[in-house]
Amino acid sequence: MLKIDLHFHSTFSDGFFSPAELVQRLKACKVIVAGLTDHDTIDGVGEFLALCRKASIKGVAGVELSASYMGVLHILGYRFDTANSGLLSALEKNRNAREARNILIFEKLRELGFDVRLEEAAAYANGVVGRPHIARLLWNKGYVSNLKTAFDKYLKRGAAAYVPRLLLQPEECVGLIREAGGLPVLAHPRQTTPDLDDLPPVLRKLKDAGLWGLECRSQGNSPSDVYRLLEIAANFELFPTAGSDFHGGGHANVAVGVIVEEDTLPWGRLCGGL
Ligand code: AMP
Ligand code: ZN
Ligand code: FE
Ligand code: FE
């Protein structure tokens, strides 16, 4: 058995911990392969990889892209060229779209009577400001009793201060990662299709676009889900990966590190062998 983690967030997006704090936790939890996957930014990757090297952890460059879909569809990318201009400019466009959206969300929140400003939420982040930061601000100011309520009442799709943002198509996200020499993986598939019977048609399209892997071991998956996902991954000739989606702080109570079998996961391809 090994402990790895190919999906977690830092203060460069909506995580609570800096890359240095994350590496400390990964080390303490005996994680041996780790990929930082911030939303729409790779600004933390250089520091993260350097710290991993010092801590004798195999570090992997990563990122998480949200795609346009009727529900949640997130594409993780790994081991891409961090200087690829296509990827960097797409990430910048996504960040600009977030900025425009955040301004509108705050206008709506103020119309609802809340005394909140975007700069206050931005102070929680070291880069990309997302809805989790806005939820935290509403909570810190006593407007909601917890982060889930902030999403349910104000921030989730259809809620009072919801604003959509411009998103790439799922196939475009996969293509961007491939064109940057990276490996695209569908994140937390049960968030995309809560009924796993609905997953194969989604995977067919993504596989045709170049999908490489499926996050089979992720937060909230039961042993039978994992079994099904491993089977589905094998049917589609996708590599199974594992990640906690750890954010820290007030998010769901998860820790870094996912236990995996030594022979079921493609470590060699991700980080040049153990
Ligand atoms: P954003 O990147 O601004 O679209 O926010 C998306 C992030 O918010 C996700 O990655 C989750 O971490 C979090 N999130 C989305 N929906 C919810 C929800 N209903 N409850 C709590 N957190 C959520
Ligand atoms: Zn997040
Ligand atoms: Fe995600
Ligand atoms: Fe995530």
XYZ file of C-alpha atoms and ligand atoms in Angstrom:
300
model
C 0.000 0.000 0.000
C 1.081 3.560 -0.762
C -0.301 6.936 0.152
C -0.572 9.477 -2.622
C -2.624 12.593 -3.344
C -3.166 14.070 -6.773
C -5.861 16.621 -5.958
C -5.690 19.411 -3.388
C -5.761 23.186 -3.257
C -3.521 25.880 -1.780
C -3.881 29.570 -0.929
C -3.096 30.278 -4.606
C -6.768 29.389 -5.141
C -9.366 28.418 -2.539
C -7.319 26.259 -0.159
C -6.554 27.411 3.388
C -2.896 26.350 3.420
C 0.178 27.601 1.592
C 2.277 25.179 -0.484
C 4.783 25.046 2.409
C 2.076 24.114 4.920
C 0.679 21.534 2.506
C 4.064 19.885 2.019
C 4.467 19.677 5.802
C 1.093 17.942 6.065
C 1.833 15.628 3.150
C 5.098 14.628 4.792
C 3.433 14.113 8.193
C 0.772 11.945 6.524
C 3.475 9.911 4.682
C 2.233 10.848 1.211
C 4.871 9.897 -1.353
C 3.415 11.279 -4.624
C 1.585 14.619 -4.593
C 0.030 16.925 -7.195
C -1.108 20.465 -6.391
C -4.244 21.254 -8.435
C -5.306 24.840 -7.838
C -8.279 26.245 -9.753
C -7.225 28.196 -12.866
C -3.676 28.918 -11.702
C -0.290 27.241 -11.646
C 1.378 30.064 -9.716
C 1.941 27.819 -6.679
C 3.397 24.929 -8.670
C 7.061 26.025 -8.836
C 7.320 26.559 -5.082
C 5.365 23.382 -4.400
C 7.652 21.215 -6.577
C 10.785 22.702 -4.992
C 9.446 22.024 -1.477
C 8.456 18.469 -2.473
C 11.991 17.803 -3.685
C 13.402 18.962 -0.338
C 10.917 16.734 1.509
C 11.627 13.711 -0.738
C 8.055 13.679 -2.030
C 7.490 13.083 -5.748
C 5.796 16.321 -6.759
C 3.593 16.614 -9.853
C 2.575 19.864 -11.568
C -1.214 20.106 -11.602
C -4.226 22.328 -12.224
C -8.034 22.039 -12.059
C -10.329 23.483 -14.740
C -14.110 23.790 -14.413
C -15.937 23.023 -17.659
C -19.291 24.080 -19.024
C -21.784 21.316 -18.238
C -25.306 20.984 -16.846
C -23.797 19.997 -13.478
C -20.217 19.824 -12.190
C -17.484 18.716 -14.592
C -13.910 19.396 -13.555
C -10.817 18.396 -15.502
C -7.524 17.926 -13.686
C -4.316 18.306 -15.650
C -0.912 16.902 -14.682
C 2.709 17.030 -15.734
C 2.132 19.658 -18.435
C 4.709 22.138 -19.663
C 4.283 24.989 -17.165
C 5.466 27.476 -19.827
C 2.932 26.405 -22.485
C 1.465 29.618 -23.880
C -1.919 28.123 -24.845
C -2.498 26.803 -21.355
C -1.226 29.964 -19.649
C -3.446 32.217 -21.734
C -6.512 30.010 -21.146
C -5.858 30.143 -17.394
C -5.555 33.908 -17.565
C -8.861 34.176 -19.468
C -10.538 32.010 -16.833
C -9.168 34.207 -14.058
C -10.445 37.337 -15.848
C -13.883 35.729 -16.211
C -13.842 34.978 -12.481
C -12.942 38.579 -11.707
C -15.878 39.869 -13.791
C -18.181 37.367 -12.124
C -16.976 38.194 -8.615
C -17.790 41.879 -9.168
C -21.366 40.936 -10.147
C -21.747 38.535 -7.202
C -20.759 41.311 -4.801
C -23.225 43.718 -6.441
C -25.974 41.153 -5.848
C -24.903 40.547 -2.267
C -24.971 44.252 -1.525
C -28.437 44.516 -3.137
C -29.477 41.794 -0.701
C -28.376 44.090 2.115
C -24.970 42.632 3.029
C -22.097 44.935 3.856
C -19.422 43.112 1.855
C -16.684 44.116 -0.587
C -14.703 42.014 -3.052
C -11.391 43.197 -1.540
C -12.384 41.601 1.760
C -12.785 38.182 0.103
C -9.624 38.743 -1.958
C -7.685 39.177 1.293
C -8.253 35.454 2.012
C -6.606 34.410 -1.252
C -3.103 34.659 -2.574
C -4.401 34.568 -6.143
C -7.643 33.187 -7.549
C -10.752 34.364 -5.662
C -13.564 31.813 -5.777
C -16.968 31.380 -4.230
C -15.494 29.560 -1.192
C -13.781 32.835 -0.242
C -17.063 34.704 -0.566
C -18.764 32.040 1.570
C -16.046 32.515 4.186
C -16.589 36.266 4.210
C -20.361 35.863 4.708
C -19.661 33.442 7.535
C -16.993 35.608 9.191
C -19.373 38.564 9.138
C -22.063 36.476 10.813
C -24.467 36.520 7.850
C -24.594 32.697 7.670
C -24.027 30.022 10.299
C -21.790 27.876 8.079
C -20.210 27.716 4.619
C -22.773 25.264 3.242
C -25.597 27.678 4.033
C -23.693 30.448 2.223
C -23.690 28.269 -0.911
C -27.233 26.998 -0.490
C -28.822 30.401 0.082
C -26.622 32.708 -1.967
C -23.832 31.213 -4.063
C -24.822 27.929 -5.687
C -26.436 27.746 -9.100
C -29.948 29.205 -8.856
C -29.315 30.857 -5.453
C -29.941 34.557 -4.726
C -26.490 35.951 -5.608
C -25.460 33.327 -8.174
C -23.755 34.543 -11.320
C -22.603 32.114 -14.026
C -19.118 32.465 -15.453
C -17.750 31.861 -18.895
C -16.426 28.301 -19.031
C -14.653 26.230 -21.652
C -16.285 23.105 -23.040
C -15.104 19.849 -21.381
C -13.390 18.746 -24.609
C -11.553 22.095 -24.812
C -10.213 21.633 -21.268
C -8.955 18.156 -22.186
C -7.400 19.517 -25.412
C -5.594 22.360 -23.621
C -3.929 19.969 -21.186
C -2.941 17.574 -23.994
C -1.561 20.391 -26.134
C 0.581 21.449 -23.165
C 1.997 17.910 -23.084
C -0.030 17.013 -19.978
C -2.376 14.290 -18.828
C -6.083 15.211 -18.471
C -8.171 13.414 -15.844
C -11.881 13.671 -14.968
C -12.084 14.805 -11.304
C -14.575 13.466 -8.731
C -16.770 11.690 -11.339
C -19.660 11.203 -8.912
C -20.091 14.965 -8.825
C -20.532 14.886 -12.616
C -22.884 11.886 -12.727
C -24.236 11.016 -9.247
C -25.616 7.841 -10.867
C -22.540 6.102 -12.295
C -24.708 4.486 -14.989
C -24.730 7.936 -16.605
C -20.930 8.206 -16.665
C -20.011 6.133 -19.788
C -21.542 8.499 -22.399
C -19.721 11.428 -20.780
C -16.447 9.480 -20.778
C -16.883 8.447 -24.416
C -16.815 12.099 -25.531
C -13.947 13.012 -23.211
C -11.917 9.972 -24.215
C -12.348 10.921 -27.886
C -11.025 14.377 -26.972
C -7.923 12.857 -25.321
C -8.843 12.106 -21.704
C -6.088 10.080 -20.002
C -7.443 9.221 -16.579
C -10.371 8.946 -14.183
C -10.170 9.969 -10.516
C -11.428 6.675 -9.111
C -10.509 7.259 -5.497
C -11.884 10.596 -4.414
C -13.612 12.163 -1.482
C -16.953 10.579 -0.601
C -16.594 7.477 -2.795
C -17.718 4.275 -1.077
C -15.705 1.060 -1.634
C -18.354 -0.073 -4.128
C -18.121 3.247 -6.010
C -14.352 2.787 -6.215
C -14.813 -0.745 -7.524
C -17.267 0.471 -10.187
C -15.048 3.385 -11.162
C -11.981 1.157 -11.511
C -14.038 -1.139 -13.738
C -15.314 1.775 -15.854
C -11.781 3.198 -16.135
C -10.517 -0.182 -17.343
C -13.328 -0.418 -19.930
C -12.401 2.984 -21.330
C -8.658 2.326 -21.081
C -8.314 5.276 -18.712
C -5.707 5.362 -15.955
C -7.189 5.424 -12.446
C -5.969 8.214 -10.162
C -6.602 9.214 -6.553
C -6.973 12.543 -4.778
C -8.512 13.995 -1.637
C -9.644 17.411 -3.009
C -8.352 18.730 0.309
C -9.003 22.457 0.813
C -8.488 22.698 4.590
C -10.402 24.998 6.889
C -14.176 25.004 6.841
C -14.561 22.668 3.855
C -15.649 19.056 4.182
C -13.630 17.295 6.816
C -10.985 15.506 4.734
C -7.263 15.037 5.201
C -4.496 14.845 2.628
C -3.502 11.408 1.360
C -5.368 8.530 -0.261
C -4.309 4.926 0.212
C -3.792 3.069 -3.065
C -2.438 -0.292 -4.142
C 1.052 -0.179 -5.546
C 0.208 -1.783 -8.843
C -3.111 -0.194 -9.805
C -1.938 3.323 -10.438
C 0.314 4.754 -13.098
C 2.916 6.508 -10.977
C 5.732 5.944 -13.396
C 3.983 7.882 -16.129
C 3.125 10.773 -13.859
C 6.400 11.476 -12.159
C 9.076 9.470 -13.891
C 9.004 6.451 -11.578
C 9.290 6.078 -7.830
P -15.845 28.588 -8.024
O -14.471 28.073 -8.349
O -15.863 30.007 -7.593
O -16.879 28.294 -9.088
O -16.287 27.733 -6.724
C -16.270 26.350 -6.853
C -15.759 25.729 -5.585
O -16.684 26.008 -4.554
C -15.705 24.211 -5.665
O -14.438 23.769 -6.063
C -15.983 23.788 -4.253
O -14.768 23.828 -3.504
C -16.883 24.883 -3.733
N -18.323 24.574 -3.796
C -19.099 24.536 -4.908
N -20.390 24.261 -4.589
C -20.426 24.151 -3.250
C -21.483 23.874 -2.300
N -22.740 23.680 -2.694
N -21.136 23.807 -0.988
C -19.854 24.023 -0.595
N -18.823 24.265 -1.437
C -19.105 24.331 -2.739
Zn -11.658 24.375 -4.704
Fe -13.350 20.105 -8.359
Fe -10.708 20.481 -6.402
